[in-house]
Amino acid sequence: MTTTALRAQDLSKIVQDATGSLTILADIDLSIESGETVAIVGASGSGKSTLLGLLAGLDVPSQGSVQLFGEDLFARDEDGRARLRAEKVGFVFQSFQLLPHLTALENVLLPLELSGRVPDGADANAAARALLARVGLGERLSHYPKYLSGGEQQRVALARAFVGRPPILLADEPTGSLDARTGEAVIELMFELNRERGSTLVLVTHDPSVAARCGRRIELAAGRIKA
């Protein structure tokens, strides 16, 4: 029996600019089942990253709702949404978002320390070290981000995203800052880890070859899901 990981209903985002109201997203309805791999695609400015931010509760919609494993995200306050994300969601960003004053190991440990839990009762340090070794950085534990290449930083970000064994992973243009060869290696690793962990994967991408690896595509055009 499948479980619905994410459900958005009547989701819209409207902001004010110098000319008046600007609709970024309008009337988004979608459902993503547990274990699915889904690519969100569309031209630049179509609302892909905004949609991902709303699905994660990082941004607040102008109208509509998002349920994350049956929990109404926007029935919670900001702290409540943060707690739910810490329990359920892993993130991979285009710009890595590693903390520069923390080593690779410390960056991976951070979500475990913030959530106060380690999957399967494992030792946090051991879990972080094992996952960094899994992504090929077992010898780079004490390196700070500025001493790592872009590909290495993104692999640290992957380890950080997966270390808490979240049931859903959200990725926003995970290869956008990488060259083609490095990006391909990172994508391969992300899909391998996702298969191993059995998590749901939702990613924003401009790359047709990355989207083709997902089980389903959701295409946005001018802030709406394209039929």
Coordinates of C-alpha atoms in Angstrom, one line a residue:
M1 CA 0.0 0.0 0.0
T2 CA 1.4 3.3 -1.0
T3 CA 1.5 6.4 1.1
T4 CA 1.2 10.0 -0.2
A5 CA 4.4 11.8 0.6
L6 CA 3.4 15.2 -0.7
R7 CA 0.1 16.7 -1.7
A8 CA -0.5 20.3 -2.8
Q9 CA -4.0 21.7 -3.4
D10 CA -4.9 25.0 -5.0
L11 CA -1.3 26.3 -4.3
S12 CA -0.6 29.8 -5.5
K13 CA 2.1 32.4 -4.8
I14 CA 1.5 36.1 -5.7
V15 CA 3.9 38.9 -4.8
Q16 CA 3.8 42.6 -5.1
D17 CA 6.3 44.4 -7.3
A18 CA 6.5 48.0 -8.8
T19 CA 3.9 47.3 -11.3
G20 CA 1.4 45.6 -9.0
S21 CA 0.7 41.9 -8.4
L22 CA 3.0 39.3 -10.0
T23 CA 1.7 35.7 -10.0
I24 CA 4.6 33.3 -9.7
L25 CA 2.5 30.1 -9.2
A26 CA -1.2 29.6 -9.7
D27 CA -3.6 26.8 -8.8
I28 CA -1.1 24.0 -8.4
D29 CA -2.6 20.6 -7.6
L30 CA -0.3 17.6 -7.4
S31 CA 0.2 14.4 -5.4
I32 CA 3.5 12.5 -5.0
E33 CA 3.5 9.0 -3.7
S34 CA 6.1 7.6 -1.3
G35 CA 9.0 6.1 -3.2
E36 CA 8.4 8.1 -6.4
T37 CA 11.1 9.9 -8.3
V38 CA 9.7 13.1 -9.8
A39 CA 11.4 15.8 -11.9
I40 CA 10.0 19.4 -11.9
V41 CA 10.9 20.9 -15.2
G42 CA 10.2 24.1 -17.2
A43 CA 11.8 27.2 -18.5
S44 CA 13.6 29.7 -16.3
G45 CA 11.1 31.8 -14.4
S46 CA 8.3 29.2 -14.7
G47 CA 8.1 28.9 -10.9
K48 CA 10.0 25.6 -10.3
S49 CA 12.2 26.7 -7.4
T50 CA 9.3 28.6 -5.8
L51 CA 7.2 25.4 -6.0
L52 CA 9.9 23.4 -4.3
G53 CA 10.3 26.0 -1.6
L54 CA 6.5 25.9 -0.9
L55 CA 6.5 22.0 -0.9
A56 CA 9.1 22.2 1.8
G57 CA 7.4 24.9 3.8
L58 CA 10.4 27.2 3.3
D59 CA 8.0 29.8 1.9
V60 CA 4.4 30.6 2.6
P61 CA 1.8 30.4 -0.2
S62 CA -0.7 33.2 -1.0
Q63 CA -3.4 30.5 -0.9
G64 CA -3.7 26.7 -0.9
S65 CA -2.2 23.9 1.2
V66 CA 0.6 21.4 1.3
Q67 CA 0.5 18.1 3.2
L68 CA 3.7 16.4 4.0
F69 CA 3.0 12.7 4.9
G70 CA -0.5 13.8 6.0
E71 CA 0.7 16.8 8.1
D72 CA -0.7 20.2 7.0
L73 CA 2.5 22.3 6.7
F74 CA 0.9 25.6 6.9
A75 CA -1.3 24.8 9.9
R76 CA 2.1 25.0 11.8
D77 CA 4.1 28.1 12.6
E78 CA 7.6 28.6 11.3
D79 CA 9.2 26.6 14.1
G80 CA 6.7 23.8 13.7
R81 CA 7.5 23.6 10.0
A82 CA 11.2 23.5 10.8
R83 CA 10.7 20.6 13.2
L84 CA 8.7 18.7 10.6
R85 CA 11.4 19.3 8.0
A86 CA 14.1 18.1 10.4
E87 CA 12.2 14.8 10.8
K88 CA 11.1 14.2 7.2
V89 CA 13.1 16.2 4.6
G90 CA 16.6 16.2 3.2
F91 CA 17.8 19.0 0.9
V92 CA 20.3 19.4 -1.9
F93 CA 20.8 22.9 -3.2
Q94 CA 22.5 24.2 -6.4
S95 CA 24.8 26.4 -4.3
F96 CA 25.7 23.6 -1.8
Q97 CA 24.8 25.7 1.2
L98 CA 27.6 24.2 3.3
L99 CA 28.6 26.2 6.4
P100 CA 32.1 27.6 5.7
H101 CA 33.3 27.5 9.3
L102 CA 32.4 23.8 9.6
T103 CA 34.4 20.8 8.3
A104 CA 32.9 18.3 5.9
L105 CA 32.2 16.0 8.9
E106 CA 30.7 18.8 11.0
N107 CA 28.5 19.9 8.1
V108 CA 27.1 16.3 7.8
L109 CA 26.7 16.0 11.6
L110 CA 24.7 19.3 11.7
P111 CA 21.2 18.0 10.8
L112 CA 21.6 15.1 13.3
E113 CA 22.5 17.6 16.0
L114 CA 19.7 19.9 15.2
S115 CA 17.1 17.1 15.1
G116 CA 18.5 15.4 18.2
R117 CA 18.0 12.0 16.7
V118 CA 20.1 9.4 14.8
P119 CA 18.4 6.8 12.6
D120 CA 18.3 3.3 14.0
G121 CA 20.0 4.4 17.3
A122 CA 23.3 4.6 15.6
D123 CA 26.2 6.8 16.8
A124 CA 25.9 10.2 15.0
N125 CA 29.7 10.5 14.4
A126 CA 29.9 7.0 13.0
A127 CA 26.8 7.6 10.8
A128 CA 28.3 10.8 9.3
R129 CA 31.7 9.2 8.8
A130 CA 30.2 6.2 7.1
L131 CA 28.1 8.3 4.7
L132 CA 31.1 10.5 3.8
A133 CA 33.1 7.4 3.0
R134 CA 30.1 6.2 0.9
V135 CA 30.3 9.3 -1.2
G136 CA 34.1 9.0 -1.6
L137 CA 35.2 11.6 0.9
G138 CA 36.4 9.4 3.8
E139 CA 39.8 11.0 3.6
R140 CA 38.4 14.6 3.5
L141 CA 36.5 14.6 6.8
S142 CA 38.4 17.5 8.3
H143 CA 38.5 19.7 5.2
Y144 CA 36.6 23.0 5.2
P145 CA 34.4 23.8 2.2
K146 CA 36.9 26.3 0.7
Y147 CA 39.4 23.5 0.3
L148 CA 37.0 21.2 -1.5
S149 CA 36.1 21.3 -5.2
G150 CA 32.5 22.0 -6.3
G151 CA 31.9 18.3 -6.9
E152 CA 33.3 17.4 -3.5
Q153 CA 31.1 20.1 -1.8
Q154 CA 28.0 18.7 -3.5
R155 CA 28.9 15.2 -2.3
V156 CA 29.2 16.6 1.2
A157 CA 25.7 18.1 0.7
L158 CA 24.4 14.7 -0.5
A159 CA 25.8 13.1 2.6
R160 CA 24.2 15.8 4.8
A161 CA 20.9 15.3 3.0
F162 CA 20.8 11.6 3.4
V163 CA 22.4 11.1 6.9
G164 CA 19.2 11.4 8.8
R165 CA 17.5 8.9 6.5
P166 CA 14.7 11.3 5.6
P167 CA 11.7 9.8 3.8
I168 CA 11.8 12.5 1.2
L169 CA 14.6 14.3 -0.5
L170 CA 14.2 17.7 -2.3
A171 CA 16.9 18.8 -4.7
D172 CA 17.0 22.2 -6.5
E173 CA 19.2 22.1 -9.6
P174 CA 21.7 19.9 -7.8
T175 CA 24.1 20.0 -10.8
G176 CA 23.6 23.6 -11.8
S177 CA 26.9 24.7 -10.4
L178 CA 29.0 21.8 -11.7
D179 CA 30.6 20.9 -15.0
A180 CA 28.9 18.2 -17.1
R181 CA 31.2 15.3 -16.0
T182 CA 31.1 16.1 -12.3
G183 CA 27.4 16.8 -12.5
E184 CA 26.8 13.4 -14.0
A185 CA 28.8 11.7 -11.3
V186 CA 26.8 13.5 -8.6
I187 CA 23.5 12.6 -10.1
E188 CA 24.5 9.0 -10.4
L189 CA 25.4 9.0 -6.7
M190 CA 22.2 10.8 -5.7
F191 CA 20.0 8.2 -7.5
E192 CA 22.1 5.3 -6.0
L193 CA 21.6 6.7 -2.5
N194 CA 18.0 7.3 -3.1
R195 CA 17.5 3.7 -4.3
E196 CA 19.4 2.3 -1.3
R197 CA 17.4 4.4 1.2
G198 CA 14.0 3.9 -0.6
S199 CA 13.1 7.6 -0.2
T200 CA 11.0 9.8 -2.3
L201 CA 12.9 12.1 -4.6
V202 CA 11.6 15.4 -6.0
L203 CA 14.1 17.5 -8.0
V204 CA 14.1 20.7 -10.0
T205 CA 16.2 20.4 -13.1
H206 CA 16.9 22.0 -16.5
D207 CA 18.7 18.9 -17.7
P208 CA 16.6 16.6 -19.8
S209 CA 18.8 13.6 -19.2
V210 CA 18.4 14.1 -15.4
A211 CA 14.6 14.4 -15.8
A212 CA 14.5 11.3 -17.9
R213 CA 15.9 9.3 -15.0
C214 CA 12.9 10.1 -12.9
G215 CA 9.7 8.1 -13.0
R216 CA 7.5 11.1 -13.6
R217 CA 7.9 14.7 -14.9
I218 CA 5.9 17.7 -13.8
E219 CA 6.3 20.6 -16.3
L220 CA 5.6 24.1 -15.3
A221 CA 4.8 26.9 -17.7
A222 CA 4.1 30.5 -16.5
G223 CA 3.5 29.3 -13.0
R224 CA 1.0 26.5 -13.9
I225 CA 1.3 22.8 -14.4
K226 CA 1.3 22.2 -18.1
A227 CA -1.2 19.6 -19.2

